[in-house]
XYZ file of C-alpha atoms in Angstrom:
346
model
C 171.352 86.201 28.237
C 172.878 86.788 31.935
C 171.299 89.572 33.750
C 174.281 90.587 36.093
C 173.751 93.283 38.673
C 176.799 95.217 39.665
C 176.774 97.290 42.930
C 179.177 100.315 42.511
C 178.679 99.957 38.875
C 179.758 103.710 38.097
C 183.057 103.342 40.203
C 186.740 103.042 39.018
C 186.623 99.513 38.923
C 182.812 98.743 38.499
C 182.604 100.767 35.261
C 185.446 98.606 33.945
C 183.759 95.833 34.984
C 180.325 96.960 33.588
C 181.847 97.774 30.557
C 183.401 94.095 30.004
C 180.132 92.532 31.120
C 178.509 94.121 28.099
C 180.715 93.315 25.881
C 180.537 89.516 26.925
C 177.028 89.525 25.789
C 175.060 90.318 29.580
C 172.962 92.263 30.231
C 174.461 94.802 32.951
C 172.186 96.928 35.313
C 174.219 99.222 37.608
C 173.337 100.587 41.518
C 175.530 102.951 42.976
C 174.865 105.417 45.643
C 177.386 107.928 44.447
C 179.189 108.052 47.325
C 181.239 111.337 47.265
C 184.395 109.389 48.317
C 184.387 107.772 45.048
C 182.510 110.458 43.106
C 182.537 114.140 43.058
C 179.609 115.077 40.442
C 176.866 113.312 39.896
C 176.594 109.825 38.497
C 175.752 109.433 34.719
C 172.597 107.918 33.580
C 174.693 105.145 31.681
C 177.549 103.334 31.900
C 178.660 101.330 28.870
C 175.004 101.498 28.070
C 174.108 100.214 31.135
C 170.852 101.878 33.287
C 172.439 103.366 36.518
C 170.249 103.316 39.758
C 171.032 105.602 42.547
C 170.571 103.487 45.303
C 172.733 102.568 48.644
C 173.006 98.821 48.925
C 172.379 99.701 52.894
C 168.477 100.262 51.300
C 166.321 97.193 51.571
C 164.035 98.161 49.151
C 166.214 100.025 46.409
C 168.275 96.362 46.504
C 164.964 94.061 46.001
C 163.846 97.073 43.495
C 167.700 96.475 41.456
C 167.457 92.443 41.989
C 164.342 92.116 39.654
C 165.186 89.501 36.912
C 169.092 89.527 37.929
C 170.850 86.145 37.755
C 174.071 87.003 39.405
C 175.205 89.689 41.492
C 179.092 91.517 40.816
C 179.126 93.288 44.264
C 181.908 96.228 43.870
C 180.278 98.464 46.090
C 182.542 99.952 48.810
C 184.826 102.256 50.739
C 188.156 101.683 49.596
C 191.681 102.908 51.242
C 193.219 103.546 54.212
C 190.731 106.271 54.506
C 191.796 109.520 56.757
C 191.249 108.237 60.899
C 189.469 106.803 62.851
C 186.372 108.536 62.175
C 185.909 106.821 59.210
C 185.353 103.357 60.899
C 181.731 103.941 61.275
C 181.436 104.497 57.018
C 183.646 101.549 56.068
C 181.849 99.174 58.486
C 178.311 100.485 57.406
C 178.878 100.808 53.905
C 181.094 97.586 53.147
C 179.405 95.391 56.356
C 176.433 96.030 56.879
C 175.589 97.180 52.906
C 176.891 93.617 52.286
C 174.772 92.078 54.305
C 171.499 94.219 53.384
C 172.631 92.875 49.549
C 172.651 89.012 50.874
C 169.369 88.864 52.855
C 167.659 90.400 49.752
C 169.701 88.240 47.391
C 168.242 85.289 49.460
C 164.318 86.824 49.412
C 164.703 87.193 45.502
C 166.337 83.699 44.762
C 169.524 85.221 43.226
C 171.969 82.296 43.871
C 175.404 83.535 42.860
C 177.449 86.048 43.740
C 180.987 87.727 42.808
C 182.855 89.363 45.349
C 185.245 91.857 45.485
C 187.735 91.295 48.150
C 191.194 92.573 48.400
C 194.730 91.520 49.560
C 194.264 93.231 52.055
C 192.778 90.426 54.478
C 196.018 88.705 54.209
C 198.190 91.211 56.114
C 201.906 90.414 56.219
C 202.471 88.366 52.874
C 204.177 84.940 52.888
C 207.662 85.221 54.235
C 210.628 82.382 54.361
C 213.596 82.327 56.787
C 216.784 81.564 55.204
C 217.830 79.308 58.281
C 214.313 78.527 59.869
C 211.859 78.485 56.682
C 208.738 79.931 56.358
C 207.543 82.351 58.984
C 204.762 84.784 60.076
C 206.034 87.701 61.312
C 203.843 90.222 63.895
C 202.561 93.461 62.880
C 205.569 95.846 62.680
C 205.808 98.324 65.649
C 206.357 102.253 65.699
C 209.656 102.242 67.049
C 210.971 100.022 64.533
C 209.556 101.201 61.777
C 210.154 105.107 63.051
C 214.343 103.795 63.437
C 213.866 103.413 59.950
C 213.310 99.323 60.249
C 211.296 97.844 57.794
C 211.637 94.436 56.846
C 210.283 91.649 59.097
C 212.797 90.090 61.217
C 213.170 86.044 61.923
C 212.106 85.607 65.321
C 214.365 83.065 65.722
C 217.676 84.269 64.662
C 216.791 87.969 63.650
C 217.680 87.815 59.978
C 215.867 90.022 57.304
C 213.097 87.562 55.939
C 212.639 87.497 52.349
C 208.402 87.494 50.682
C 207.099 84.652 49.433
C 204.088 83.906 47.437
C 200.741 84.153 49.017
C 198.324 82.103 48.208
C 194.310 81.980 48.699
C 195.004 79.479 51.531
C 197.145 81.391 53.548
C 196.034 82.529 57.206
C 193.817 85.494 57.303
C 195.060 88.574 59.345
C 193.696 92.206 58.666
C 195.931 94.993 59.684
C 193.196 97.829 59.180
C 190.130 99.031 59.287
C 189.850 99.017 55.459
C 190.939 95.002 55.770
C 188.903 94.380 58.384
C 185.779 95.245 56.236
C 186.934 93.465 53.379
C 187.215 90.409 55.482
C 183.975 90.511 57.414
C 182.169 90.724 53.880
C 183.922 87.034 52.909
C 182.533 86.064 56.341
C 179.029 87.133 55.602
C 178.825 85.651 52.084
C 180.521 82.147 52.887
C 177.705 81.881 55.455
C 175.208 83.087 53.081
C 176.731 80.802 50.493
C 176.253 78.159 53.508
C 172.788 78.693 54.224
C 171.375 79.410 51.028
C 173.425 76.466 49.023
C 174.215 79.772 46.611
C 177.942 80.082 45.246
C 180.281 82.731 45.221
C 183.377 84.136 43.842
C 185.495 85.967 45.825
C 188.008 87.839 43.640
C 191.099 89.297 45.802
C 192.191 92.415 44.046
C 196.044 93.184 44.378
C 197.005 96.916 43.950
C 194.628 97.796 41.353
C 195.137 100.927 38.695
C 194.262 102.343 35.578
C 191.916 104.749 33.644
C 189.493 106.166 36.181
C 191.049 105.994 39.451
C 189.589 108.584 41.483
C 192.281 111.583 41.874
C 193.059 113.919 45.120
C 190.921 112.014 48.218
C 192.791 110.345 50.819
C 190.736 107.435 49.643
C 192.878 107.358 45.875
C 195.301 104.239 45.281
C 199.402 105.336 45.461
C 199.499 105.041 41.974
C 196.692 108.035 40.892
C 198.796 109.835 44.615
C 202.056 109.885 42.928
C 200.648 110.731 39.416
C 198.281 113.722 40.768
C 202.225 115.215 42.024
C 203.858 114.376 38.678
C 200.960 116.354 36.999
C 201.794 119.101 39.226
C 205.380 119.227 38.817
C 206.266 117.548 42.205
C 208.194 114.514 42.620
C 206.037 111.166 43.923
C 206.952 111.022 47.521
C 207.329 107.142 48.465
C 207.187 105.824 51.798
C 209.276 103.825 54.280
C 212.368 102.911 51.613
C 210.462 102.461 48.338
C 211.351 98.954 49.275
C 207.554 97.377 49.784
C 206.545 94.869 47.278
C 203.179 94.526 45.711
C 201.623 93.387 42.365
C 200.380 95.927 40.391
C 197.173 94.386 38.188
C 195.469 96.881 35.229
C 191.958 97.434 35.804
C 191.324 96.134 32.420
C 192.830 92.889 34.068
C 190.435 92.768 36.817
C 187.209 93.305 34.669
C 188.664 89.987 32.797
C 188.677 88.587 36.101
C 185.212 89.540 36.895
C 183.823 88.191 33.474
C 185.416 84.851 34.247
C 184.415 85.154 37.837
C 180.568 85.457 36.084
C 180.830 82.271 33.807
C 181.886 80.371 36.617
C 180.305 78.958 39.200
C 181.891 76.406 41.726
C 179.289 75.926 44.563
C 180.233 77.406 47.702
C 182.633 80.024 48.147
C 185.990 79.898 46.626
C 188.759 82.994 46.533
C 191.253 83.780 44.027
C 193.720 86.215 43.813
C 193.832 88.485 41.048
C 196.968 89.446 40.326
C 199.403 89.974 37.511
C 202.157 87.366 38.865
C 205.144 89.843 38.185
C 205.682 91.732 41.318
C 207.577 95.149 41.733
C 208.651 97.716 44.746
C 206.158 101.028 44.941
C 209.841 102.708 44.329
C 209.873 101.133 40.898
C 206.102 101.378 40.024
C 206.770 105.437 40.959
C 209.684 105.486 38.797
C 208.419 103.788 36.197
C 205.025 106.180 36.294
C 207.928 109.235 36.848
C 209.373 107.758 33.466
C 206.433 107.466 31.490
C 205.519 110.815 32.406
C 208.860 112.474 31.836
C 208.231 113.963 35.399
C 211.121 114.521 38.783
C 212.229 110.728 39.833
C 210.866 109.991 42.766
C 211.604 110.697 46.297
C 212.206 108.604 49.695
C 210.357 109.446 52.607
C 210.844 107.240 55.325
C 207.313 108.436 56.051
C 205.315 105.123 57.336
C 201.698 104.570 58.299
C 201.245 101.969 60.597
C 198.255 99.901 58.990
C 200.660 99.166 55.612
C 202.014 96.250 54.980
C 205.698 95.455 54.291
C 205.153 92.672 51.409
C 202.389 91.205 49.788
C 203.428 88.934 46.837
C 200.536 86.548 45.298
C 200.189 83.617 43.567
C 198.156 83.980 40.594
C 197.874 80.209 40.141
C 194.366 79.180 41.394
C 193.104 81.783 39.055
C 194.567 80.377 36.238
C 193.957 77.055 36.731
C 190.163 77.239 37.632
C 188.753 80.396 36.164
C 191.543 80.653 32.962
C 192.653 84.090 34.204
C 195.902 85.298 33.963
C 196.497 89.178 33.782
C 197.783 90.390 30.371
C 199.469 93.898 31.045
C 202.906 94.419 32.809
C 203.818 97.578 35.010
C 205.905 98.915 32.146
C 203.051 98.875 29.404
C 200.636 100.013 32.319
C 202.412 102.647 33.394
C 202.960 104.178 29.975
C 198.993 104.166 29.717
C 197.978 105.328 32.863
C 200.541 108.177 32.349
C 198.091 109.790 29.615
C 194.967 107.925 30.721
C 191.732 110.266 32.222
C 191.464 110.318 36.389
C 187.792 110.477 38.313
């Protein structure tokens, strides 16, 4: 039987995952430091049956103590979001950074040799974009003063022309627009040279815009989706940003603990990414209408509101996934939707 540790085991997403471990036949032990941006009560003793540890994978010895017997390591364990300012930089980096590299040196000391990853979309940036005229194209990060005139979409920068997303795939270039991102790709960094140095292997899984049962509710660290259904609940209409226009693939959180399972039987050598994704993209104006819908709420709203660390488009190819690991997400927005609309918030 596989002993899989999962770091942030008792999160949104690590309890899915935890749970789908289990019932793959692992054995699942679970550290989490409860860290009151994803929790606001204290952490059960259990999750899907699984021990919980409260312990802060920035703790040498409360890592070595949770790596005892473990084969591989599911490290979920973060700060997610675009957080509130600047004064948050010092968390992410400590808690995502440095906690990932505490997790590697001790992974290293114990002989644990494989490792899955959660990454994000983030670390591409701007998705994939094509030129009608000039082909494909990589556009710079969008400025204030176009995006407060109410501009956008990436221009050409040859001819000016609106450029249309394209598919992104795991081998495009690598350019973090936040603090958040930034994080997320430092971490690949560190475990591609750990993977390096210690011949171990890893996974790292990219998570698209991830919701479902168990998103955390009401912190400025929640994904848009639990935002705009915390205002339906309340009577208010989602407020969307810029034109309701960006693009992004919307994957269940059942999805992604499929992802993770695969992610455990596998085991490539090295590091290798995938994106996980559900392959059928939609604008945040349709996944709020379609939540709006399912929830009989107000239709949403247009803002023009912007923050300047989104992204216009991210669009990904779900291939790689498929091919090598035999994922492919089950759930579309519609279904999703319908569930999340009556499913229980952190």
């Amino acid at each position: 039987m596989t002993h899989v540790l999962v770091t942030g085991g008792a999160g949104f997403i690590g309890s899915h995952v935890t749970a789908a471990l289990a019932a793959a036949g692992c054995k699942v032990s679970i550290l989490d430091s409860g860290h009151p941006a994803a929790h606001q009560g204290p952490l059960p003793s259990e999750v899907a049956d699984s021990p919980v540890t409260v312990g802060d994978v920035r703790d040498r010895e409360a890592v070595a103590r949770a790596l005892a017997g473990v084969d591989v390591v599911v490290h979920q364990a973060a700060m997610v979001g675009m957080g509130v300012d600047l004064d948050d930089l010092p968390e992410y980096v400590g808690n995502n950074d440095l906690g990932t590299a505490v997790l590697l040196a001790e992974m290293h000391r114990a002989g644990v040799a494989r490792l899955v990853l959660a990454s994000s979309m983030v670390v591409y940036g701007e998705g994939a974009y094509e030129c009608g005229h000039h082909g494909p194209q990589r556009p710079m990060p969008r400025s204030v003063a176009h995006l407060a005139a109410g501009e956008f979409d990436p221009a050409c920068a040859v001819c000016g022309e609106t450029l249309r997303p394209a598919l992104v795939s795991e081998d495009a270039p690598l350019e973090p627009r936040s603090v958040y991102a930034a994080t997320k790709l430092a971490q690949e960094h560190l475990a591609a040279a750990w993977a390096r140095q210690s011949g171990g292997s890893v996974v790292a899984l990219r998570y698209h815009n991830v919701y479902g049962p168990g998103m955390p509710r009401d912190t400025p660290y929640s994904g848009v989706a639990a935002i705009f259904r915390s205002a339906l609940e309340a009577g208010r209409a989602p407020r969307v940003f810029e034109d309701g226009g960006q693009r992004r693939d919307f994957v269940h959180v059942s999805d992604v603990a499929r992802a993770n399972v695969a992610a455990v039987e596998a085991d490539p050598g090295g590091m290798v990414a995938y994106n996980v994704a559900s392959g059928r993209p939609a604008t945040v104006g349709e996944m709020a209408a379609a939540l709006a819908g399912a929830m009989g709420g107000p239709q949403p709203v247009t803002t023009g509101e912007f923050r300047l660390g989104d992204v216009r488009h991210v669009v990904a190819s779900p291939q790689r996934a498929a091919d090598e690991l035999g994922f492919r997400a089950e759930i579309d927005i519609t279904a999703g939707m319908i569930d999340f609309a009556r499913a229980a918030l952190r």
